[in-house]
mmCIF file of C-alpha atoms in Angstrom:
data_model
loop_
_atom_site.group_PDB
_atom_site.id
_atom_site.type_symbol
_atom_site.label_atom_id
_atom_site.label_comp_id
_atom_site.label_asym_id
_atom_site.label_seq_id
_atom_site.Cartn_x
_atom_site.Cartn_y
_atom_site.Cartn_z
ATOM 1 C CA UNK A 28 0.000 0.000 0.000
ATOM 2 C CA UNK A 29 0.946 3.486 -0.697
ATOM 3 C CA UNK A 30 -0.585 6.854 0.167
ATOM 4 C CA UNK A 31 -1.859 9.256 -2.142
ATOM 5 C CA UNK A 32 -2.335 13.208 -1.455
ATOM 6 C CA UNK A 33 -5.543 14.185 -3.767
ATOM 7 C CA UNK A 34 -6.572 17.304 -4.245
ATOM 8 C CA UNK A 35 -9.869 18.501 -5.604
ATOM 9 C CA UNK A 36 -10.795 21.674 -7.122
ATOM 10 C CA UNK A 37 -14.112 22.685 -8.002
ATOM 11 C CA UNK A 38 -14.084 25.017 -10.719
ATOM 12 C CA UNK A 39 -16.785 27.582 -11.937
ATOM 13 C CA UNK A 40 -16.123 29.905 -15.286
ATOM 14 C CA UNK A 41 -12.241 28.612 -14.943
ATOM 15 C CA UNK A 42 -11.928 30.013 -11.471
ATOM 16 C CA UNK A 43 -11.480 27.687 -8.401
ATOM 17 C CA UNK A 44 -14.859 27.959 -6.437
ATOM 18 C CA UNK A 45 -13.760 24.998 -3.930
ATOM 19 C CA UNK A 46 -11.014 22.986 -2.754
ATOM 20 C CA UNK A 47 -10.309 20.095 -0.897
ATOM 21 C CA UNK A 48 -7.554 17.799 -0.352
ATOM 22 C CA UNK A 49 -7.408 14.270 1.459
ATOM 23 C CA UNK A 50 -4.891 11.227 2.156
ATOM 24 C CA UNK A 51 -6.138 7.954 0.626
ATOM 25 C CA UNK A 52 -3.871 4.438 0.764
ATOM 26 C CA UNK A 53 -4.029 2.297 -2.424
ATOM 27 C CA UNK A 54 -2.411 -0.478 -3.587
ATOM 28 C CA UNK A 55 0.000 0.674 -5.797
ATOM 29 C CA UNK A 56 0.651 4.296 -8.238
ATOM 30 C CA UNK A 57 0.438 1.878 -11.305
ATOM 31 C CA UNK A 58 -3.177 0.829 -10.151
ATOM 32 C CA UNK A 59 -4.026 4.251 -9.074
ATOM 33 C CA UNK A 60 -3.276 5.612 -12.431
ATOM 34 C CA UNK A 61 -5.192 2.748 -14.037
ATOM 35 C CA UNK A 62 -8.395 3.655 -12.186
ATOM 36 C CA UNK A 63 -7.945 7.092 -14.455
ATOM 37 C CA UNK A 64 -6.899 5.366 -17.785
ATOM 38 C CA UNK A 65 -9.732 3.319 -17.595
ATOM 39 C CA UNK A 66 -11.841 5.382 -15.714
ATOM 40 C CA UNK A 67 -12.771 3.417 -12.533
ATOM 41 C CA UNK A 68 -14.497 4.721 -9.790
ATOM 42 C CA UNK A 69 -13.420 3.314 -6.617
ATOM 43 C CA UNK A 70 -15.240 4.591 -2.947
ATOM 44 C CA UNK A 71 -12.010 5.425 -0.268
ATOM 45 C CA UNK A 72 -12.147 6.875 2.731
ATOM 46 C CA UNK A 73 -9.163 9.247 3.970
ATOM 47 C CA UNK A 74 -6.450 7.327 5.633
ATOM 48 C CA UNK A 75 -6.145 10.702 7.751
ATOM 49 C CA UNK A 76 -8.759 12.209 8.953
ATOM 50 C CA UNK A 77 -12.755 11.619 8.011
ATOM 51 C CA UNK A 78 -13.451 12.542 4.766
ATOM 52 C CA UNK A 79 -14.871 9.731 2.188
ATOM 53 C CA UNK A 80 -15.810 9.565 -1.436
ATOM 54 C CA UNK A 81 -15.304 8.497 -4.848
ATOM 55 C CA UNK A 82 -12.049 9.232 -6.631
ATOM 56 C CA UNK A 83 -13.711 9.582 -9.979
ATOM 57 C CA UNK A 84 -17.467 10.187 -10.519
ATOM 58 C CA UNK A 85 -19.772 7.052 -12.120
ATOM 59 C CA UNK A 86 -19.950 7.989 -15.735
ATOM 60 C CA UNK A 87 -18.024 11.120 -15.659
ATOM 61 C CA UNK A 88 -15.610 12.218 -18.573
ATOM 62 C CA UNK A 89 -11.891 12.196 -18.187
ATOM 63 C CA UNK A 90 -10.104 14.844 -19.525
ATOM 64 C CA UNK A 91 -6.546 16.614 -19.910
ATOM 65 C CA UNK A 92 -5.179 13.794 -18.131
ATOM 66 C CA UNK A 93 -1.289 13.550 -16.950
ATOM 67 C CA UNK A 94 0.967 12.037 -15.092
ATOM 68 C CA UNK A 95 4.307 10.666 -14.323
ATOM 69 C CA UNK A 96 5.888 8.574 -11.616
ATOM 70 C CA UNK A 97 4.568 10.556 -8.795
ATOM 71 C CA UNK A 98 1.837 13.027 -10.219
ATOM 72 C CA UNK A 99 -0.734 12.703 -11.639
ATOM 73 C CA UNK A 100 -3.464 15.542 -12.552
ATOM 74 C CA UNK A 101 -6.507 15.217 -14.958
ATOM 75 C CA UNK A 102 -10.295 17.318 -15.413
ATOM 76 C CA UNK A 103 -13.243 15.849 -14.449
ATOM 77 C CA UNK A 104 -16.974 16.719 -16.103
ATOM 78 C CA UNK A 105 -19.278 14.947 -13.680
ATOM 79 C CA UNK A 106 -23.198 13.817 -14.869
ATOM 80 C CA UNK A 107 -24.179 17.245 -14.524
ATOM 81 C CA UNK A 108 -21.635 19.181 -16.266
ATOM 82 C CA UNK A 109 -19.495 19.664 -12.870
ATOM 83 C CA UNK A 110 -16.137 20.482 -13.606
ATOM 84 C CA UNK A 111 -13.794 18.984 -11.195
ATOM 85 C CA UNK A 112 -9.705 19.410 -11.784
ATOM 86 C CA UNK A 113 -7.664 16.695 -9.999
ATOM 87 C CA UNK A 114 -4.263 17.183 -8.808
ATOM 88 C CA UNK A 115 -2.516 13.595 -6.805
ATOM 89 C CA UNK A 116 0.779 13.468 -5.707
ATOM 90 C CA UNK A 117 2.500 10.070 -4.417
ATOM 91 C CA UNK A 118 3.902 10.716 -0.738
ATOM 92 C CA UNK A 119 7.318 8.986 -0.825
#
C-alpha cells in the first residue's frame, strides 16, 4: 500500500470555487493511475482524517489527463456538467 495526497478543485467559469484535499492508501501508483486510464471509480475513505468519497465520478468524462511517476493531474466533467480538476501526488 501506498498513500496518495488528492486534491480537488471545483471550478466555476475557470476560477477555483472549492477545494479540498485528502490522504487515501491504495495499492500501488500503477493501479491508481489505471483507475484514471480506464476510468474506474473506486469509494475510499481518507487514511487521515474523516473525509470519504469516490475518486472519480460514475460515468463522468476524463479529460486533460497527466501524469508521471509521482503526479498525476486530470479534469473531471461529472453527470451534470461539474467540472472537477484533480491534482494527486505520491507521498514517498
Amino acid at each position: 500500500m501506498v498513500k496518495v495526497i488528492e486534491t480537488n478543485l471545483s471550478m466555476v467559469d475557470d476560477q477555483i470555487h472549492d477545494f479540498q484535499s485528502r490522504v487515501i492508501e491504495v495499492s500501488s501508483w500503477e493501479d491508481f493511475r489505471n483507475e484514471f486510464l480506464e476510468n474506474v471509480s473506486v469509494t475510499r475513505k481518507a487514511s487521515v482524517g474523516s473525509m470519504f468519497g469516490i475518486t472519480i465520478p460514475h460515468g463522468a468524462v476524463i479529460e486533460n489527463l497527466e501524469y508521471s511517476d509521482n503526479t498525476l493531474k486530470c479534469d473531471i466533467y461529472s453527470y451534470s456538467d461539474v467540472h472537477t480538476k484533480k491534482i494527486c501526488y505520491l507521498i514517498q
